[in-house]
């Protein structure tokens, strides 16, 4: 069995392993990391030999930690990362390059339709009727998108939202509120087979699915990192937030979507979002600009150029063909947008 895992902010770890009589055997760890002294790699292999196959990543890391020679130094590598690679091998996890990725980047859509498209397209990936998909959103109107489990009244000031022309919708994933202005926001979704994140914890799957965009930002001169559980941050502040939803139909799929702040009207945001005021107050911060640092300032690039470079980075890494929402998918999404995502029953399901 073969497993691979790129340590967040680090290097690739590759594990080849067999399972015999309920324990690990013939373990070989490799990768493009740096490790001193040389004999440490043999100590890692020996530490994993004989481990029960149901040992979790933390337990495998503990075995390695106990076996490493004194003074061992790792660069781009962690013992937890080795444990994750082992778990992915045992789970027969797939890799990004095992798939033919499709790009959907279409004209602006209404907020409720975007919510529906995420649900429909991810369900199609789960059943195998659609390839893994990167969808870059274009927004047809300003919106506040609240998480699946957030209280509507706690998150949004309805009078301010109406005054500023913001539609309020609820998405199917958890997490916090998204403040959307079409020209100031970059949003994308990844609809991926469950096998891609097999063997990863929920937390690790966020870092794994965010890794490509960290590389894209780095190419634009933005030093960014994954900040657990679901943020992308820089020294100057948060620039993006992610959310996920698991789909269990068919072979299973994961929806991972990210909203990035290209620019921001902080005063308007704190007027519309009630939670924004509380978070800023809790942190003793007067301005949201100190919490969110937009990509416009950090890159100096037009929004369209940032999106183009992000897509180009994904294509260079994993391949990416041009695609579209099919007529059947769009018909189902429009029906769902009307019957679910535009209804008071759904939007206020947590009042």
mmCIF file of C-alpha atoms in Angstrom:
data_model
loop_
_atom_site.group_PDB
_atom_site.id
_atom_site.type_symbol
_atom_site.label_atom_id
_atom_site.label_comp_id
_atom_site.label_asym_id
_atom_site.label_seq_id
_atom_site.Cartn_x
_atom_site.Cartn_y
_atom_site.Cartn_z
ATOM 1 C CA UNK A 1 0.000 0.000 0.000
ATOM 2 C CA UNK A 2 1.205 3.469 -0.885
ATOM 3 C CA UNK A 3 0.378 6.735 0.858
ATOM 4 C CA UNK A 4 1.453 10.335 0.346
ATOM 5 C CA UNK A 5 0.993 13.444 2.452
ATOM 6 C CA UNK A 6 2.416 16.926 2.102
ATOM 7 C CA UNK A 7 3.124 18.337 5.535
ATOM 8 C CA UNK A 8 1.467 21.789 5.772
ATOM 9 C CA UNK A 9 4.201 24.329 5.138
ATOM 10 C CA UNK A 10 6.655 21.464 4.706
ATOM 11 C CA UNK A 11 7.624 18.639 2.387
ATOM 12 C CA UNK A 12 6.150 15.493 0.861
ATOM 13 C CA UNK A 13 6.147 12.286 2.924
ATOM 14 C CA UNK A 14 5.738 8.981 1.099
ATOM 15 C CA UNK A 15 5.035 5.677 2.861
ATOM 16 C CA UNK A 16 4.963 2.181 1.403
ATOM 17 C CA UNK A 17 3.644 -0.418 3.826
ATOM 18 C CA UNK A 18 1.968 -3.797 4.080
ATOM 19 C CA UNK A 19 -0.542 -5.035 6.628
ATOM 20 C CA UNK A 20 0.030 -8.579 7.899
ATOM 21 C CA UNK A 21 -1.801 -10.286 10.738
ATOM 22 C CA UNK A 22 -3.166 -6.966 11.910
ATOM 23 C CA UNK A 23 0.162 -5.110 12.138
ATOM 24 C CA UNK A 24 2.332 -2.937 9.871
ATOM 25 C CA UNK A 25 5.113 -4.676 7.941
ATOM 26 C CA UNK A 26 7.749 -3.805 5.341
ATOM 27 C CA UNK A 27 7.488 -0.112 6.182
ATOM 28 C CA UNK A 28 9.501 2.282 4.042
ATOM 29 C CA UNK A 29 9.325 6.046 4.616
ATOM 30 C CA UNK A 30 10.708 8.423 1.975
ATOM 31 C CA UNK A 31 10.226 11.959 0.692
ATOM 32 C CA UNK A 32 11.872 15.267 -0.205
ATOM 33 C CA UNK A 33 12.283 16.336 3.424
ATOM 34 C CA UNK A 34 15.558 16.862 5.320
ATOM 35 C CA UNK A 35 16.515 14.647 8.236
ATOM 36 C CA UNK A 36 19.584 14.379 10.458
ATOM 37 C CA UNK A 37 21.287 12.060 11.347
ATOM 38 C CA UNK A 38 21.061 9.636 8.411
ATOM 39 C CA UNK A 39 20.216 6.665 10.626
ATOM 40 C CA UNK A 40 17.052 8.410 11.805
ATOM 41 C CA UNK A 41 15.212 7.230 8.683
ATOM 42 C CA UNK A 42 15.913 3.599 9.638
ATOM 43 C CA UNK A 43 14.754 4.280 13.194
ATOM 44 C CA UNK A 44 11.470 5.625 11.798
ATOM 45 C CA UNK A 45 10.903 2.495 9.709
ATOM 46 C CA UNK A 46 11.692 0.212 12.669
ATOM 47 C CA UNK A 47 9.396 2.187 14.980
ATOM 48 C CA UNK A 48 6.460 1.634 12.653
ATOM 49 C CA UNK A 49 7.088 -2.085 12.112
ATOM 50 C CA UNK A 50 4.685 -4.135 14.164
ATOM 51 C CA UNK A 51 2.330 -1.257 15.025
ATOM 52 C CA UNK A 52 -1.328 -2.363 15.064
ATOM 53 C CA UNK A 53 -3.025 -1.344 11.828
ATOM 54 C CA UNK A 54 -5.706 0.573 13.725
ATOM 55 C CA UNK A 55 -3.175 2.871 15.445
ATOM 56 C CA UNK A 56 -4.114 6.484 14.721
ATOM 57 C CA UNK A 57 -1.699 9.115 13.408
ATOM 58 C CA UNK A 58 -0.935 10.458 16.882
ATOM 59 C CA UNK A 59 -0.164 6.969 18.166
ATOM 60 C CA UNK A 60 2.168 6.300 15.246
ATOM 61 C CA UNK A 61 3.893 9.640 15.860
ATOM 62 C CA UNK A 62 4.427 8.694 19.508
ATOM 63 C CA UNK A 63 6.142 5.440 18.484
ATOM 64 C CA UNK A 64 8.449 7.372 16.163
ATOM 65 C CA UNK A 65 9.225 10.042 18.783
ATOM 66 C CA UNK A 66 10.278 7.341 21.250
ATOM 67 C CA UNK A 67 12.607 5.696 18.714
ATOM 68 C CA UNK A 68 14.422 8.675 17.190
ATOM 69 C CA UNK A 69 18.143 9.000 17.951
ATOM 70 C CA UNK A 70 19.106 11.809 20.371
ATOM 71 C CA UNK A 71 19.580 15.128 18.568
ATOM 72 C CA UNK A 72 17.430 14.208 15.575
ATOM 73 C CA UNK A 73 16.471 17.238 13.488
ATOM 74 C CA UNK A 74 13.648 17.334 10.967
ATOM 75 C CA UNK A 75 13.132 19.960 8.284
ATOM 76 C CA UNK A 76 9.860 19.960 6.344
ATOM 77 C CA UNK A 77 8.839 16.823 8.223
ATOM 78 C CA UNK A 78 6.916 15.974 11.384
ATOM 79 C CA UNK A 79 6.312 12.636 13.069
ATOM 80 C CA UNK A 80 2.579 13.399 12.955
ATOM 81 C CA UNK A 81 2.890 13.895 9.184
ATOM 82 C CA UNK A 82 4.483 10.468 8.854
ATOM 83 C CA UNK A 83 1.600 9.020 10.827
ATOM 84 C CA UNK A 84 -0.916 10.684 8.508
ATOM 85 C CA UNK A 85 0.888 9.273 5.435
ATOM 86 C CA UNK A 86 0.674 5.785 6.959
ATOM 87 C CA UNK A 87 -3.048 6.195 7.618
ATOM 88 C CA UNK A 88 -3.594 7.359 4.035
ATOM 89 C CA UNK A 89 -1.730 4.320 2.711
ATOM 90 C CA UNK A 90 -3.865 1.949 4.783
ATOM 91 C CA UNK A 91 -7.036 3.743 3.676
ATOM 92 C CA UNK A 92 -6.059 3.530 -0.021
ATOM 93 C CA UNK A 93 -6.335 7.309 -0.328
ATOM 94 C CA UNK A 94 -5.988 8.895 -3.735
ATOM 95 C CA UNK A 95 -3.836 11.857 -4.758
ATOM 96 C CA UNK A 96 -4.644 15.124 -6.561
ATOM 97 C CA UNK A 97 -2.907 13.920 -9.724
ATOM 98 C CA UNK A 98 -5.037 10.768 -9.892
ATOM 99 C CA UNK A 99 -7.938 12.820 -11.262
ATOM 100 C CA UNK A 100 -8.902 14.827 -14.337
ATOM 101 C CA UNK A 101 -9.899 18.130 -12.736
ATOM 102 C CA UNK A 102 -12.511 20.381 -14.267
ATOM 103 C CA UNK A 103 -12.801 24.161 -13.945
ATOM 104 C CA UNK A 104 -16.132 25.984 -13.799
ATOM 105 C CA UNK A 105 -15.862 29.774 -13.994
ATOM 106 C CA UNK A 106 -19.117 31.194 -15.295
ATOM 107 C CA UNK A 107 -20.952 34.555 -15.238
ATOM 108 C CA UNK A 108 -22.349 36.015 -11.997
ATOM 109 C CA UNK A 109 -25.073 34.040 -10.233
ATOM 110 C CA UNK A 110 -27.551 35.038 -7.507
ATOM 111 C CA UNK A 111 -26.430 34.082 -3.969
ATOM 112 C CA UNK A 112 -29.124 31.415 -3.470
ATOM 113 C CA UNK A 113 -28.153 29.756 -6.753
ATOM 114 C CA UNK A 114 -24.515 29.589 -5.643
ATOM 115 C CA UNK A 115 -25.617 27.740 -2.498
ATOM 116 C CA UNK A 116 -27.599 25.289 -4.613
ATOM 117 C CA UNK A 117 -24.802 24.747 -7.133
ATOM 118 C CA UNK A 118 -22.437 23.718 -4.350
ATOM 119 C CA UNK A 119 -24.892 21.081 -3.175
ATOM 120 C CA UNK A 120 -25.730 19.765 -6.632
ATOM 121 C CA UNK A 121 -22.197 19.630 -8.035
ATOM 122 C CA UNK A 122 -20.752 17.942 -4.938
ATOM 123 C CA UNK A 123 -23.520 15.327 -5.042
ATOM 124 C CA UNK A 124 -22.630 14.686 -8.691
ATOM 125 C CA UNK A 125 -18.968 14.151 -7.758
ATOM 126 C CA UNK A 126 -20.053 11.728 -5.019
ATOM 127 C CA UNK A 127 -21.929 9.572 -7.533
ATOM 128 C CA UNK A 128 -19.127 9.687 -10.098
ATOM 129 C CA UNK A 129 -21.163 11.502 -12.731
ATOM 130 C CA UNK A 130 -18.947 14.601 -12.465
ATOM 131 C CA UNK A 131 -15.135 14.769 -12.212
ATOM 132 C CA UNK A 132 -13.528 16.578 -9.277
ATOM 133 C CA UNK A 133 -14.278 20.238 -9.812
ATOM 134 C CA UNK A 134 -12.808 23.635 -8.999
ATOM 135 C CA UNK A 135 -15.581 26.235 -9.267
ATOM 136 C CA UNK A 136 -14.697 29.923 -9.109
ATOM 137 C CA UNK A 137 -17.719 32.001 -8.175
ATOM 138 C CA UNK A 138 -18.820 35.330 -9.602
ATOM 139 C CA UNK A 139 -21.390 37.041 -7.405
ATOM 140 C CA UNK A 140 -24.532 38.589 -8.868
ATOM 141 C CA UNK A 141 -25.406 40.612 -5.762
ATOM 142 C CA UNK A 142 -24.067 41.560 -2.322
ATOM 143 C CA UNK A 143 -24.782 38.884 0.270
ATOM 144 C CA UNK A 144 -24.277 37.671 3.779
ATOM 145 C CA UNK A 145 -23.789 33.906 3.795
ATOM 146 C CA UNK A 146 -24.255 32.370 7.231
ATOM 147 C CA UNK A 147 -23.060 28.935 8.300
ATOM 148 C CA UNK A 148 -25.429 26.000 8.525
ATOM 149 C CA UNK A 149 -25.648 26.143 12.313
ATOM 150 C CA UNK A 150 -25.463 29.879 12.985
ATOM 151 C CA UNK A 151 -28.303 31.855 14.528
ATOM 152 C CA UNK A 152 -29.739 34.268 11.987
ATOM 153 C CA UNK A 153 -30.654 36.924 14.541
ATOM 154 C CA UNK A 154 -27.280 36.699 16.257
ATOM 155 C CA UNK A 155 -25.278 37.115 13.056
ATOM 156 C CA UNK A 156 -27.094 39.692 10.938
ATOM 157 C CA UNK A 157 -28.667 43.087 11.534
ATOM 158 C CA UNK A 158 -31.668 42.781 9.173
ATOM 159 C CA UNK A 159 -32.298 46.517 8.927
ATOM 160 C CA UNK A 160 -28.673 47.245 8.045
ATOM 161 C CA UNK A 161 -28.615 44.369 5.537
ATOM 162 C CA UNK A 162 -31.731 45.727 3.809
ATOM 163 C CA UNK A 163 -30.397 49.287 3.874
ATOM 164 C CA UNK A 164 -27.159 48.248 2.170
ATOM 165 C CA UNK A 165 -28.878 45.880 -0.277
ATOM 166 C CA UNK A 166 -27.519 42.595 1.099
ATOM 167 C CA UNK A 167 -29.349 39.319 0.558
ATOM 168 C CA UNK A 168 -29.011 36.873 3.456
ATOM 169 C CA UNK A 169 -28.633 33.169 2.605
ATOM 170 C CA UNK A 170 -27.635 30.072 4.569
ATOM 171 C CA UNK A 171 -25.139 27.540 3.177
ATOM 172 C CA UNK A 172 -24.951 23.782 3.839
ATOM 173 C CA UNK A 173 -21.539 23.887 5.538
ATOM 174 C CA UNK A 174 -20.722 25.038 9.055
ATOM 175 C CA UNK A 175 -18.462 27.906 10.068
ATOM 176 C CA UNK A 176 -18.961 31.639 10.295
ATOM 177 C CA UNK A 177 -20.628 34.374 8.289
ATOM 178 C CA UNK A 178 -19.256 35.522 4.934
ATOM 179 C CA UNK A 179 -19.605 39.197 3.990
ATOM 180 C CA UNK A 180 -19.828 39.388 0.207
ATOM 181 C CA UNK A 181 -19.477 42.352 -2.111
ATOM 182 C CA UNK A 182 -19.051 41.158 -5.718
ATOM 183 C CA UNK A 183 -16.003 43.270 -6.603
ATOM 184 C CA UNK A 184 -14.335 42.792 -3.231
ATOM 185 C CA UNK A 185 -14.604 39.025 -2.837
ATOM 186 C CA UNK A 186 -12.957 35.938 -4.335
ATOM 187 C CA UNK A 187 -14.818 32.699 -3.651
ATOM 188 C CA UNK A 188 -14.128 29.194 -4.905
ATOM 189 C CA UNK A 189 -15.362 25.669 -4.220
ATOM 190 C CA UNK A 190 -13.614 22.331 -4.468
ATOM 191 C CA UNK A 191 -15.949 19.371 -4.933
ATOM 192 C CA UNK A 192 -13.715 16.336 -4.419
ATOM 193 C CA UNK A 193 -14.125 12.572 -3.990
ATOM 194 C CA UNK A 194 -13.979 11.432 -0.373
ATOM 195 C CA UNK A 195 -11.023 9.209 -1.303
ATOM 196 C CA UNK A 196 -8.841 12.303 -1.740
ATOM 197 C CA UNK A 197 -8.991 13.067 1.997
ATOM 198 C CA UNK A 198 -9.174 9.452 3.170
ATOM 199 C CA UNK A 199 -6.988 8.881 6.218
ATOM 200 C CA UNK A 200 -6.964 12.566 7.146
ATOM 201 C CA UNK A 201 -8.567 13.986 10.252
ATOM 202 C CA UNK A 202 -11.184 16.696 9.773
ATOM 203 C CA UNK A 203 -8.592 19.319 10.752
ATOM 204 C CA UNK A 204 -5.900 17.872 8.485
ATOM 205 C CA UNK A 205 -8.284 17.851 5.523
ATOM 206 C CA UNK A 206 -8.610 21.647 5.732
ATOM 207 C CA UNK A 207 -4.846 22.113 5.562
ATOM 208 C CA UNK A 208 -4.555 19.540 2.773
ATOM 209 C CA UNK A 209 -7.225 21.141 0.576
ATOM 210 C CA UNK A 210 -5.902 24.658 1.232
ATOM 211 C CA UNK A 211 -2.277 23.850 0.375
ATOM 212 C CA UNK A 212 -2.516 24.650 -3.344
ATOM 213 C CA UNK A 213 -3.879 28.144 -2.737
ATOM 214 C CA UNK A 214 -1.073 28.879 -0.272
ATOM 215 C CA UNK A 215 1.326 28.103 -3.106
ATOM 216 C CA UNK A 216 -0.615 30.337 -5.485
ATOM 217 C CA UNK A 217 -0.511 33.205 -2.981
ATOM 218 C CA UNK A 218 3.212 32.653 -2.481
ATOM 219 C CA UNK A 219 3.753 33.013 -6.223
ATOM 220 C CA UNK A 220 2.073 36.432 -5.938
ATOM 221 C CA UNK A 221 4.376 37.480 -3.117
ATOM 222 C CA UNK A 222 1.926 36.808 -0.286
ATOM 223 C CA UNK A 223 3.362 34.680 2.515
ATOM 224 C CA UNK A 224 0.286 32.919 3.848
ATOM 225 C CA UNK A 225 -0.362 29.894 6.011
ATOM 226 C CA UNK A 226 -3.166 27.667 7.193
ATOM 227 C CA UNK A 227 -4.407 28.666 10.636
ATOM 228 C CA UNK A 228 -6.546 25.977 12.312
ATOM 229 C CA UNK A 229 -9.328 25.285 12.000
ATOM 230 C CA UNK A 230 -10.413 27.084 8.866
ATOM 231 C CA UNK A 231 -8.509 30.333 8.216
ATOM 232 C CA UNK A 232 -5.804 31.416 5.799
ATOM 233 C CA UNK A 233 -3.691 34.106 7.425
ATOM 234 C CA UNK A 234 -0.683 36.359 6.898
ATOM 235 C CA UNK A 235 1.430 38.476 9.231
ATOM 236 C CA UNK A 236 -0.943 41.368 8.520
ATOM 237 C CA UNK A 237 -4.153 39.466 9.313
ATOM 238 C CA UNK A 238 -6.682 36.951 8.057
ATOM 239 C CA UNK A 239 -7.330 36.924 4.302
ATOM 240 C CA UNK A 240 -9.671 33.947 3.896
ATOM 241 C CA UNK A 241 -11.960 31.506 5.652
ATOM 242 C CA UNK A 242 -12.919 27.971 4.609
ATOM 243 C CA UNK A 243 -15.820 25.637 5.333
ATOM 244 C CA UNK A 244 -16.593 22.017 4.498
ATOM 245 C CA UNK A 245 -19.513 19.646 4.057
ATOM 246 C CA UNK A 246 -19.329 15.854 3.719
ATOM 247 C CA UNK A 247 -21.658 14.081 1.280
ATOM 248 C CA UNK A 248 -22.219 10.384 2.002
ATOM 249 C CA UNK A 249 -24.149 9.393 -1.128
ATOM 250 C CA UNK A 250 -22.445 7.140 -3.664
ATOM 251 C CA UNK A 251 -18.707 6.912 -3.043
ATOM 252 C CA UNK A 252 -18.822 10.071 -0.954
ATOM 253 C CA UNK A 253 -17.509 13.561 -1.602
ATOM 254 C CA UNK A 254 -16.303 16.644 0.222
ATOM 255 C CA UNK A 255 -17.301 20.230 -0.472
ATOM 256 C CA UNK A 256 -14.524 22.633 0.536
ATOM 257 C CA UNK A 257 -15.249 26.291 -0.199
ATOM 258 C CA UNK A 258 -13.209 29.377 0.566
ATOM 259 C CA UNK A 259 -14.028 33.076 0.604
ATOM 260 C CA UNK A 260 -11.102 35.482 0.299
ATOM 261 C CA UNK A 261 -11.108 39.223 1.004
ATOM 262 C CA UNK A 262 -9.817 40.992 -2.097
ATOM 263 C CA UNK A 263 -10.940 44.310 -0.609
ATOM 264 C CA UNK A 264 -13.290 45.215 2.214
ATOM 265 C CA UNK A 265 -15.590 47.966 3.389
ATOM 266 C CA UNK A 266 -14.984 47.431 7.093
ATOM 267 C CA UNK A 267 -17.516 49.996 8.269
ATOM 268 C CA UNK A 268 -20.276 48.433 6.187
ATOM 269 C CA UNK A 269 -19.324 44.947 7.317
ATOM 270 C CA UNK A 270 -19.534 45.800 11.013
ATOM 271 C CA UNK A 271 -22.840 47.556 10.376
ATOM 272 C CA UNK A 272 -24.378 44.482 8.755
ATOM 273 C CA UNK A 273 -22.751 41.714 10.811
ATOM 274 C CA UNK A 274 -23.579 41.691 14.506
ATOM 275 C CA UNK A 275 -20.983 39.037 15.260
ATOM 276 C CA UNK A 276 -18.349 41.285 13.702
ATOM 277 C CA UNK A 277 -18.886 43.863 16.429
ATOM 278 C CA UNK A 278 -18.603 41.256 19.173
ATOM 279 C CA UNK A 279 -15.453 39.678 17.776
ATOM 280 C CA UNK A 280 -13.765 43.036 17.417
ATOM 281 C CA UNK A 281 -14.830 44.008 20.934
ATOM 282 C CA UNK A 282 -13.555 40.725 22.393
ATOM 283 C CA UNK A 283 -10.154 41.322 20.871
ATOM 284 C CA UNK A 284 -9.975 44.966 21.870
ATOM 285 C CA UNK A 285 -9.722 45.915 18.213
ATOM 286 C CA UNK A 286 -11.418 49.046 16.894
ATOM 287 C CA UNK A 287 -11.212 48.343 13.193
ATOM 288 C CA UNK A 288 -11.948 45.214 11.158
ATOM 289 C CA UNK A 289 -9.112 46.291 8.899
ATOM 290 C CA UNK A 290 -6.745 45.106 11.632
ATOM 291 C CA UNK A 291 -8.339 41.631 11.517
ATOM 292 C CA UNK A 292 -8.752 41.249 7.754
ATOM 293 C CA UNK A 293 -5.984 42.297 5.370
ATOM 294 C CA UNK A 294 -7.263 42.303 1.774
ATOM 295 C CA UNK A 295 -5.433 40.781 -1.156
ATOM 296 C CA UNK A 296 -5.699 43.996 -3.140
ATOM 297 C CA UNK A 297 -3.183 45.686 -0.867
ATOM 298 C CA UNK A 298 -0.953 42.647 -0.476
ATOM 299 C CA UNK A 299 -0.702 41.745 -4.182
ATOM 300 C CA UNK A 300 -1.185 45.099 -5.917
ATOM 301 C CA UNK A 301 -3.051 43.165 -8.623
ATOM 302 C CA UNK A 302 -6.563 43.571 -10.043
ATOM 303 C CA UNK A 303 -9.066 41.044 -8.741
ATOM 304 C CA UNK A 304 -9.280 39.347 -12.152
ATOM 305 C CA UNK A 305 -5.507 38.906 -12.245
ATOM 306 C CA UNK A 306 -5.477 37.304 -8.795
ATOM 307 C CA UNK A 307 -8.137 34.824 -9.911
ATOM 308 C CA UNK A 308 -6.288 34.108 -13.160
ATOM 309 C CA UNK A 309 -3.071 33.384 -11.283
ATOM 310 C CA UNK A 310 -4.845 31.141 -8.793
ATOM 311 C CA UNK A 311 -6.393 29.106 -11.602
ATOM 312 C CA UNK A 312 -3.029 28.948 -13.387
ATOM 313 C CA UNK A 313 -1.317 27.676 -10.250
ATOM 314 C CA UNK A 314 -3.894 24.915 -9.811
ATOM 315 C CA UNK A 315 -3.575 23.948 -13.481
ATOM 316 C CA UNK A 316 0.231 23.787 -13.268
ATOM 317 C CA UNK A 317 0.062 21.528 -10.214
ATOM 318 C CA UNK A 318 -2.712 19.112 -11.071
ATOM 319 C CA UNK A 319 -4.023 19.797 -14.575
ATOM 320 C CA UNK A 320 -7.340 21.519 -15.220
ATOM 321 C CA UNK A 321 -9.705 21.407 -18.182
ATOM 322 C CA UNK A 322 -12.410 23.936 -18.971
ATOM 323 C CA UNK A 323 -15.887 22.794 -18.002
ATOM 324 C CA UNK A 324 -19.377 24.079 -17.370
ATOM 325 C CA UNK A 325 -22.487 23.416 -15.349
ATOM 326 C CA UNK A 326 -24.583 21.029 -17.426
ATOM 327 C CA UNK A 327 -28.192 21.798 -18.299
ATOM 328 C CA UNK A 328 -29.382 19.033 -15.976
ATOM 329 C CA UNK A 329 -27.226 20.311 -13.091
ATOM 330 C CA UNK A 330 -28.410 23.878 -13.599
ATOM 331 C CA UNK A 331 -32.052 22.817 -13.708
ATOM 332 C CA UNK A 332 -31.697 20.970 -10.400
ATOM 333 C CA UNK A 333 -29.772 23.864 -8.858
ATOM 334 C CA UNK A 334 -32.423 26.410 -9.865
ATOM 335 C CA UNK A 335 -35.136 24.217 -8.411
ATOM 336 C CA UNK A 336 -33.166 23.835 -5.170
ATOM 337 C CA UNK A 337 -32.422 27.558 -4.998
ATOM 338 C CA UNK A 338 -36.161 28.264 -5.098
ATOM 339 C CA UNK A 339 -37.425 25.395 -2.964
ATOM 340 C CA UNK A 340 -34.717 25.563 -0.278
ATOM 341 C CA UNK A 341 -32.136 28.316 -0.291
ATOM 342 C CA UNK A 342 -34.535 31.193 -0.989
ATOM 343 C CA UNK A 343 -37.025 30.168 1.685
ATOM 344 C CA UNK A 344 -37.451 31.673 5.126
ATOM 345 C CA UNK A 345 -37.793 28.146 6.477
ATOM 346 C CA UNK A 346 -34.192 27.309 5.493
ATOM 347 C CA UNK A 347 -32.585 30.696 6.094
ATOM 348 C CA UNK A 348 -34.129 30.990 9.570
ATOM 349 C CA UNK A 349 -33.914 27.324 10.508
ATOM 350 C CA UNK A 350 -31.731 28.457 13.393
ATOM 351 C CA UNK A 351 -33.612 31.681 14.237
#
